[in-house]
Coordinates of N, CA and C in Angstrom, one line a residue:
M103 N 24.4 7.3 6.3 CA 25.2 6.4 4.4 C 23.4 6.3 3.9
I104 N 22.6 5.4 5.1 CA 20.6 4.3 4.5 C 20.2 5.8 4.1
Y105 N 20.3 7.1 4.7 CA 19.7 8.3 3.6 C 20.6 8.9 2.2
L106 N 21.3 9.0 2.5 CA 22.2 8.8 0.8 C 22.5 8.1 -0.2
R107 N 21.8 6.5 0.3 CA 21.5 5.6 -0.1 C 20.2 5.9 -0.9
L108 N 19.4 6.0 -0.4 CA 17.9 5.9 -0.5 C 17.9 7.2 -1.6
F109 N 18.6 8.1 -1.6 CA 18.4 9.4 -2.5 C 18.7 9.1 -3.5
F110 N 20.3 8.0 -3.8 CA 20.9 7.7 -4.6 C 19.1 6.8 -5.8
E111 N 19.1 5.6 -5.1 CA 18.5 4.5 -6.0 C 17.0 5.3 -6.1
F112 N 16.1 6.0 -5.5 CA 15.1 6.6 -5.9 C 15.4 8.1 -7.0
A113 N 16.6 8.0 -7.8 CA 16.9 9.2 -8.3 C 17.1 8.8 -9.3
K114 N 17.5 7.6 -9.3 CA 17.8 5.8 -10.2 C 16.4 6.3 -11.0
I115 N 15.3 5.7 -10.1 CA 13.9 5.2 -10.7 C 13.6 6.1 -11.2
G116 N 13.7 7.5 -10.5 CA 12.4 8.7 -10.8 C 13.2 9.5 -12.3
L117 N 15.1 8.8 -12.5 CA 15.5 9.6 -13.8 C 15.3 8.1 -15.6
F118 N 15.4 7.4 -15.1 CA 14.8 6.6 -16.0 C 13.3 5.7 -16.2
T119 N 12.9 5.6 -15.3 CA 11.5 5.5 -15.8 C 10.2 6.6 -16.4
V120 N 9.6 5.7 -17.7 CA 9.9 6.9 -18.2 C 7.8 5.7 -18.7
G121 N 6.8 6.5 -18.3 CA 5.5 6.3 -18.8 C 5.0 6.3 -17.7
G122 N 5.8 6.5 -16.7 CA 4.6 7.0 -15.2 C 4.4 6.4 -14.1
G123 N 3.8 6.4 -13.1 CA 4.2 5.8 -11.5 C 4.2 4.7 -11.6
M124 N 3.6 3.6 -12.9 CA 3.6 2.2 -12.4 C 4.5 1.5 -13.2
A125 N 5.2 2.1 -14.2 CA 6.6 2.2 -14.9 C 7.6 1.7 -13.4
C126 N 7.2 2.1 -12.3 CA 7.8 2.9 -11.4 C 8.3 1.1 -10.6
V127 N 7.6 0.2 -11.1 CA 7.2 -0.9 -10.1 C 8.2 -1.5 -10.6
P128 N 8.8 -2.2 -11.6 CA 9.9 -3.4 -12.3 C 11.4 -3.2 -11.5
F129 N 11.4 -1.3 -11.5 CA 13.0 -1.1 -10.1 C 12.5 -1.3 -9.1
L130 N 11.5 -0.9 -8.8 CA 11.4 -0.4 -7.2 C 11.1 -1.8 -6.6
L131 N 11.2 -3.3 -7.6 CA 10.9 -4.6 -7.1 C 12.1 -5.5 -6.9
S132 N 13.1 -5.3 -8.3 CA 14.1 -4.9 -8.2 C 15.5 -4.5 -6.9
L133 N 14.9 -3.2 -6.7 CA 15.8 -2.5 -5.0 C 15.1 -3.8 -3.9
S134 N 14.3 -3.5 -3.9 CA 13.4 -4.8 -2.9 C 14.6 -5.9 -3.2
Q135 N 15.3 -6.3 -4.0 CA 15.4 -8.0 -3.9 C 16.7 -7.7 -3.5
R136 N 17.1 -6.6 -4.1 CA 18.5 -5.9 -4.1 C 19.2 -6.1 -2.6
T137 N 18.4 -4.6 -1.8 CA 18.8 -4.7 -0.5 C 18.0 -4.9 0.5
G138 N 16.4 -5.7 0.3 CA 15.9 -6.2 1.2 C 15.4 -4.9 2.0
W139 N 15.1 -3.5 1.7 CA 14.9 -3.0 2.5 C 13.2 -3.0 2.4
Y140 N 12.2 -3.5 1.5 CA 10.8 -4.4 1.9 C 10.3 -5.6 1.5
S141 N 9.6 -6.2 2.3 CA 9.4 -7.4 1.4 C 8.5 -7.5 -0.1
Q142 N 8.5 -7.9 -1.1 CA 7.0 -7.9 -1.6 C 6.1 -7.8 -1.6
A143 N 5.3 -8.3 0.2 CA 4.7 -7.8 0.1 C 4.2 -6.4 0.4
Q144 N 4.9 -5.9 1.0 CA 5.3 -4.7 1.5 C 5.0 -3.6 -0.1
L145 N 5.8 -4.4 -1.0 CA 5.9 -3.7 -2.3 C 4.2 -3.7 -2.9
L146 N 3.5 -5.0 -2.8 CA 2.2 -4.0 -2.9 C 1.1 -3.7 -2.4
D147 N 1.8 -3.4 -1.2 CA 0.8 -2.3 -0.5 C 1.2 -1.6 -0.7
M148 N 2.8 -0.9 -0.7 CA 3.2 0.0 -1.5 C 2.2 0.8 -2.5
I149 N 1.7 0.0 -4.1 CA 1.2 -0.4 -4.7 C -0.9 0.7 -4.4
A150 N -0.7 -0.8 -3.6 CA -2.7 -0.2 -3.5 C -2.7 0.3 -3.2
I151 N -1.9 1.2 -1.8 CA -2.0 2.8 -1.4 C -1.8 3.9 -2.3
S152 N -0.2 4.0 -2.9 CA -0.5 5.0 -3.9 C -1.1 5.0 -4.9
E153 N -1.9 3.9 -5.2 CA -3.0 3.6 -6.3 C -3.8 4.3 -5.7
S154 N -4.3 4.4 -4.3 CA -5.7 4.8 -3.5 C -6.0 6.3 -2.6
T155 N -4.6 6.5 -2.7 CA -4.5 8.3 -1.9 C -4.3 8.8 -3.2
P156 N -4.6 10.4 -2.7 CA -4.3 11.5 -3.9 C -2.9 11.4 -4.4
G157 N -3.0 11.9 -5.0 CA -1.0 12.3 -5.8 C -0.8 11.1 -6.9
P158 N 1.1 11.9 -7.2 CA 1.7 10.9 -8.2 C 1.7 9.5 -7.6
I159 N 1.5 8.8 -8.5 CA 1.8 7.1 -8.0 C 3.4 6.5 -7.0
G160 N 4.4 7.6 -9.0 CA 5.6 7.2 -8.1 C 6.2 8.3 -6.6
I161 N 5.7 8.9 -6.8 CA 6.5 9.4 -5.7 C 5.3 8.9 -4.2
N162 N 3.9 8.5 -4.3 CA 3.5 8.1 -3.1 C 4.1 7.2 -2.5
M163 N 4.5 5.7 -4.2 CA 5.5 5.2 -4.0 C 7.0 4.6 -3.5
A164 N 7.7 6.1 -3.4 CA 8.9 6.7 -3.5 C 8.9 7.1 -1.6
T165 N 7.7 7.8 -1.5 CA 7.0 8.3 0.4 C 7.0 7.1 1.1
F166 N 6.1 5.7 0.6 CA 6.5 4.7 1.1 C 7.9 3.8 1.7
A167 N 7.6 3.7 0.3 CA 9.7 3.3 0.6 C 10.3 4.0 1.5
G168 N 10.4 4.9 1.5 CA 12.0 5.4 2.3 C 11.1 6.0 4.4
Y169 N 9.9 5.6 4.3 CA 9.3 5.5 5.8 C 9.5 4.1 6.1
I170 N 9.3 2.9 4.9 CA 9.5 1.2 5.8 C 11.4 1.2 6.1
T171 N 11.9 1.5 4.7 CA 13.6 1.3 5.1 C 13.4 2.8 6.4
A172 N 13.5 3.8 6.7 CA 13.8 4.8 7.3 C 13.4 5.1 8.3
G173 N 12.3 4.9 8.3 CA 11.1 6.5 8.6 C 10.9 7.5 8.2
I174 N 11.0 8.8 8.9 CA 9.8 9.7 8.3 C 10.7 10.5 7.9
P175 N 12.4 10.2 8.1 CA 14.1 11.1 7.4 C 14.2 10.6 6.1
G176 N 13.5 9.3 6.4 CA 13.8 8.2 4.9 C 11.9 8.2 3.8
A177 N 11.5 8.8 4.5 CA 10.1 9.3 3.5 C 10.9 10.5 2.9
I178 N 11.0 11.2 3.5 CA 11.0 12.8 3.3 C 12.4 13.0 1.3
I179 N 13.8 11.6 1.9 CA 14.8 11.6 1.2 C 13.9 11.1 0.0
A180 N 13.5 9.7 -0.4 CA 13.2 9.2 -1.1 C 12.3 9.7 -1.8
T181 N 12.0 10.9 -1.7 CA 10.7 11.8 -2.4 C 11.8 12.6 -2.7
A182 N 12.3 13.2 -1.9 CA 13.7 14.0 -3.1 C 14.4 13.7 -3.9
G183 N 14.5 11.7 -3.3 CA 15.2 11.2 -4.4 C 14.9 11.1 -5.6
I184 N 13.9 10.7 -5.6 CA 12.4 10.9 -6.5 C 12.0 11.6 -8.2
V185 N 12.1 13.5 -6.8 CA 12.0 14.1 -7.6 C 12.5 15.1 -8.1
I186 N 14.0 15.1 -7.2 CA 14.5 16.7 -7.5 C 15.2 15.8 -9.1
P187 N 15.4 14.7 -9.4 CA 16.6 14.9 -10.6 C 15.4 14.9 -12.1
T188 N 14.0 14.2 -11.5 CA 13.6 14.3 -12.6 C 12.4 16.4 -13.0
V189 N 12.5 16.2 -11.7 CA 11.8 17.4 -12.2 C 13.8 18.5 -13.0
T190 N 14.2 18.2 -12.8 CA 15.3 18.9 -13.4 C 16.1 18.7 -14.8
V191 N 15.2 17.4 -14.7 CA 15.6 17.0 -16.2 C 14.5 17.7 -16.8
V192 N 13.4 17.9 -16.7 CA 12.1 18.1 -17.2 C 11.7 20.0 -17.0
I193 N 12.6 20.3 -16.3 CA 12.8 21.7 -16.4 C 14.0 21.9 -17.4
I194 N 14.7 21.5 -17.6 CA 15.6 21.5 -19.2 C 15.4 21.2 -20.2
I195 N 14.8 19.6 -20.0 CA 14.0 19.7 -21.6 C 13.5 20.3 -22.0
A196 N 11.9 21.4 -21.1 CA 11.1 21.8 -21.9 C 12.3 22.9 -22.2
R197 N 13.2 23.6 -21.5 CA 13.7 25.2 -22.0 C 14.1 24.9 -23.4
F198 N 14.6 23.9 -23.8 CA 15.3 23.3 -25.4 C 14.4 22.9 -25.9
L199 N 13.2 22.0 -25.8 CA 13.1 21.1 -26.7 C 11.9 22.0 -27.8
E200 N 11.2 23.2 -27.1 CA 11.4 24.0 -28.5 C 11.6 24.4 -29.4
A201 N 12.5 24.4 -29.0 CA 13.3 25.4 -30.5 C 14.1 23.9 -31.2
F202 N 13.5 22.9 -30.0 CA 14.2 21.1 -31.4 C 13.0 20.3 -31.2
A203 N 11.9 21.1 -31.6 CA 10.5 19.9 -31.2 C 10.5 19.4 -32.7
E204 N 10.9 20.3 -33.6 CA 10.7 19.7 -35.1 C 11.8 18.9 -36.0
N205 N 13.4 19.3 -34.3 CA 13.7 18.0 -35.8 C 13.4 16.8 -35.4
K206 N 13.9 15.8 -36.5 CA 13.7 14.2 -36.6 C 14.5 13.6 -36.2
Y207 N 15.6 13.8 -34.8 CA 16.4 13.4 -34.4 C 15.0 12.9 -33.1
V208 N 14.9 14.2 -32.3 CA 14.6 15.0 -31.4 C 12.8 13.7 -31.4
K209 N 11.5 14.1 -32.6 CA 11.2 13.4 -33.4 C 11.3 12.2 -32.9
G210 N 12.1 11.5 -34.0 CA 13.0 9.9 -33.8 C 12.6 8.6 -31.9
A211 N 13.3 10.1 -31.2 CA 13.5 10.1 -29.7 C 12.8 9.4 -28.9
M212 N 11.4 10.7 -29.2 CA 10.1 10.8 -28.6 C 9.0 9.1 -28.8
Y213 N 9.7 9.2 -30.1 CA 8.8 7.9 -31.2 C 9.6 6.6 -30.1
G214 N 10.9 6.3 -30.4 CA 11.4 5.6 -29.3 C 11.0 5.2 -28.1
L215 N 10.6 6.2 -27.0 CA 10.0 6.4 -25.7 C 8.9 6.0 -25.7
R216 N 8.0 5.9 -26.9 CA 6.8 4.8 -26.2 C 6.7 3.4 -26.5
P217 N 7.5 2.5 -26.7 CA 7.7 1.0 -26.6 C 7.9 0.9 -25.4
A218 N 8.9 2.2 -25.1 CA 9.8 1.4 -23.7 C 8.8 2.1 -22.8
S219 N 8.1 2.5 -23.3 CA 6.6 3.1 -22.1 C 6.1 2.1 -21.7
T220 N 6.3 1.1 -22.3 CA 4.5 0.3 -22.8 C 5.2 -0.9 -22.3
G221 N 6.7 -0.9 -22.4 CA 7.3 -2.4 -21.8 C 6.8 -2.4 -20.3
L222 N 7.5 -1.0 -20.3 CA 7.7 -1.3 -18.6 C 6.7 -0.8 -17.3
I223 N 4.8 -0.5 -18.4 CA 3.8 -0.3 -17.5 C 3.7 -2.2 -18.2
A224 N 4.0 -3.0 -19.4 CA 3.6 -3.7 -19.1 C 3.8 -5.3 -17.6
S225 N 5.1 -4.7 -17.6 CA 6.1 -5.2 -17.0 C 5.3 -5.0 -15.8
A226 N 5.1 -4.2 -15.2 CA 4.6 -3.6 -14.2 C 3.6 -4.7 -14.1
G227 N 2.6 -4.5 -15.3 CA 0.8 -5.7 -14.4 C 0.9 -6.9 -14.4
V228 N 2.1 -7.2 -14.8 CA 2.4 -8.7 -15.2 C 3.4 -9.0 -13.5
S229 N 4.0 -8.0 -13.0 CA 5.2 -8.4 -11.8 C 3.2 -8.5 -10.8
V230 N 2.8 -7.2 -11.0 CA 1.6 -7.2 -9.6 C 1.2 -8.5 -9.2
A231 N 1.0 -8.6 -11.1 CA -0.3 -10.0 -11.6 C 0.2 -11.1 -10.3
I232 N 1.5 -11.2 -10.9 CA 2.5 -13.0 -10.2 C 2.7 -12.2 -9.2
L233 N 3.2 -11.0 -8.0 CA 2.7 -10.7 -7.1 C 0.8 -11.1 -6.1
S234 N 0.2 -10.3 -6.7 CA -1.0 -11.0 -6.4 C -1.3 -11.5 -5.7
L235 N -1.2 -12.6 -7.5 CA -1.7 -14.2 -7.5 C -1.3 -15.6 -7.1
V236 N 0.0 -15.3 -6.9 CA 1.2 -16.5 -7.3 C 1.9 -16.1 -5.4
N237 N 2.2 -17.1 -4.9 CA 3.7 -17.4 -3.8 C 4.5 -17.2 -4.1
V238 N 5.4 -17.1 -4.2 CA 6.8 -16.5 -5.4 C 7.0 -17.3 -3.6
D239 N 7.0 -17.2 -3.7 CA 8.0 -17.7 -1.6 C 7.9 -19.4 -1.8
A240 N 6.5 -19.8 -2.4 CA 6.5 -21.0 -2.2 C 6.8 -21.8 -3.7
F241 N 7.0 -20.5 -4.4 CA 7.1 -21.6 -5.7 C 8.8 -22.2 -5.6
K242 N 9.5 -20.8 -5.1 CA 11.1 -21.1 -5.2 C 11.2 -22.0 -4.3
A243 N 10.9 -22.3 -3.3 CA 10.9 -23.6 -2.2 C 9.4 -25.2 -2.8
H244 N 9.6 -24.9 -3.1 CA 9.4 -26.0 -4.0 C 7.3 -26.5 -3.6
E245 N 6.7 -25.8 -2.9 CA 5.2 -25.9 -2.1 C 4.3 -26.1 -2.8
W246 N 5.0 -27.1 -3.8 CA 3.4 -26.7 -4.6 C 2.3 -26.0 -4.4
L247 N 2.3 -26.9 -3.0 CA 0.0 -26.8 -2.8 C -0.1 -25.8 -1.7
N248 N 1.1 -24.4 -2.5 CA 1.2 -22.7 -1.7 C 0.9 -22.1 -2.7
V249 N 1.7 -22.8 -3.6 CA 1.8 -21.6 -5.0 C 0.5 -20.3 -4.6
V250 N -0.2 -20.8 -5.2 CA -1.2 -20.3 -6.1 C -2.5 -20.2 -4.9
Q251 N -3.1 -18.9 -4.7 CA -3.2 -18.5 -3.1 C -5.3 -17.6 -3.6
P252 N -5.5 -18.7 -3.8 CA -7.1 -18.3 -3.7 C -7.7 -17.6 -3.3
K253 N -7.5 -16.8 -2.2 CA -8.3 -15.6 -1.8 C -8.1 -14.7 -3.2
A254 N -7.5 -14.2 -3.7 CA -6.5 -13.8 -4.8 C -6.9 -13.8 -6.4
I255 N -7.2 -14.6 -6.6 CA -7.6 -14.7 -7.7 C -8.8 -15.4 -7.8
I256 N -9.8 -15.6 -6.0 CA -11.1 -14.9 -5.5 C -11.2 -13.6 -6.2
L257 N -10.7 -12.9 -5.6 CA -11.7 -11.7 -5.7 C -10.9 -10.9 -7.0
A258 N -9.9 -11.5 -7.8 CA -9.3 -11.1 -9.4 C -10.9 -11.7 -9.7
A259 N -11.3 -11.9 -9.6 CA -12.4 -13.2 -10.5 C -13.1 -12.5 -10.5
I260 N -13.7 -11.8 -9.3 CA -14.9 -11.5 -9.0 C -15.2 -10.0 -9.8
L261 N -13.6 -8.8 -9.3 CA -13.8 -7.8 -9.7 C -14.0 -7.9 -11.0
W262 N -12.9 -8.4 -12.2 CA -12.9 -8.5 -13.7 C -14.2 -8.9 -13.6
V263 N -15.1 -10.0 -13.4 CA -16.9 -9.9 -13.7 C -17.3 -8.8 -13.8
L264 N -17.2 -7.9 -12.2 CA -18.3 -7.0 -12.6 C -17.7 -5.9 -12.9
T265 N -16.3 -5.2 -13.0 CA -16.7 -4.7 -13.8 C -16.2 -5.0 -16.3
N266 N -16.3 -5.6 -16.5 CA -16.6 -6.3 -17.5 C -17.4 -6.5 -18.1
K267 N -18.6 -7.9 -17.3 CA -19.4 -8.2 -17.6 C -20.8 -7.9 -17.5
V268 N -21.2 -7.5 -15.5 CA -22.3 -7.2 -14.7 C -22.6 -5.2 -15.6
K269 N -23.6 -5.6 -16.2 CA -24.1 -4.0 -16.6 C -24.9 -3.4 -15.7
K270 N -24.8 -3.8 -14.3 CA -25.4 -3.0 -13.7 C -23.7 -1.7 -12.4
T271 N -22.7 -3.1 -12.8 CA -21.7 -2.7 -11.5 C -21.0 -2.1 -12.9
K272 N -20.6 -3.0 -14.1 CA -19.9 -1.7 -15.0 C -19.6 -0.8 -15.3
S273 N -20.9 0.3 -15.2 CA -20.4 1.5 -15.5 C -20.2 2.4 -13.6
L274 N -19.9 1.9 -12.5 CA -19.5 2.6 -12.2 C -18.9 2.8 -11.6
H275 N -17.8 4.6 -11.0 CA -17.2 4.5 -10.4 C -15.6 4.1 -10.6
P276 N -14.2 4.5 -10.8 CA -13.9 3.1 -10.1 C -13.5 3.4 -9.4
V277 N -13.7 4.8 -8.6 CA -13.0 4.7 -6.6 C -13.9 3.6 -6.3
F278 N -14.9 3.3 -6.4 CA -16.5 2.8 -6.3 C -15.0 1.1 -5.5
F279 N -14.5 0.6 -6.7 CA -13.8 -0.9 -7.0 C -13.0 -0.6 -6.4
I280 N -11.5 0.7 -5.8 CA -10.9 0.8 -5.4 C -11.0 0.6 -4.0
A281 N -12.2 1.3 -3.2 CA -12.4 1.5 -2.6 C -13.0 0.6 -1.0
A282 N -14.3 -0.5 -2.6 CA -14.6 -1.8 -1.6 C -13.1 -3.4 -1.9
A283 N -12.3 -2.5 -2.8 CA -11.2 -3.8 -2.5 C -10.0 -3.3 -1.3
A284 N -10.0 -2.2 -1.2 CA -9.2 -1.9 -0.4 C -9.9 -2.5 1.0
V285 N -11.8 -2.3 1.2 CA -12.3 -3.4 2.8 C -12.0 -4.8 2.8
V286 N -12.1 -5.2 1.3 CA -12.0 -6.6 1.2 C -10.8 -6.7 1.8
G287 N -10.1 -6.3 1.2 CA -8.6 -6.6 1.7 C -8.5 -7.2 3.7
I288 N -8.8 -5.4 3.6 CA -8.3 -5.9 5.3 C -9.3 -6.5 5.9
V289 N -10.6 -6.4 5.3 CA -11.1 -8.4 6.3 C -10.8 -9.5 6.2
F290 N -10.1 -9.6 4.6 CA -9.3 -10.9 5.1 C -8.4 -11.2 4.4
R291 N -7.4 -9.5 5.7 CA -6.0 -10.2 5.7 C -5.3 -10.6 4.4
F292 N -5.5 -9.7 3.0 CA -4.7 -9.9 2.1 C -3.4 -9.2 2.3
A293 N -1.8 -9.5 1.2 CA -0.9 -9.2 0.8 C -0.2 -8.4 2.4
G294 N 1.2 -8.9 3.6 CA 1.4 -7.4 4.1 C 0.4 -7.1 5.0
A295 N -0.5 -7.9 4.9 CA -1.7 -7.3 6.2 C -1.1 -8.8 7.3

């Protein structure tokens, strides 16, 4: 039964995520809260690993979530769940889009998807920032001294300065910062470690 539910949940995410892999983060957060399949710390790990490994971010996150939930079969089923419906819809749309590309309703729908996509990506950014910088469980428990995660805030500030203010480092390739952040995360035992 878990496999069928995994497929169904990730098929929904794949069908309704517009704007790329990061746009699925709000859906994954909601899925985590509804099912308890993975924690918020695991979601942060999922995002970090998916961002720094080759391949589409949304598919990488589905694979990771499926693996956490039900091992290797779960990873395969969650990946199939996010890919199959999406690929099917894209094939259908591609088949008919050329004939209707100049239709004002099709143009309007495509134009209308832009703010939806922007909203999903902005929501993902805010969600990741909150999950990374704030201990949500401590906030809910009114443990005010433990709400802020100082290590994460310091790392975010250092990365911001290095990528925006220091001339020698701001021109470095983003892969450098991804690798450096991964090392720092491992050494200082950030979320989920």
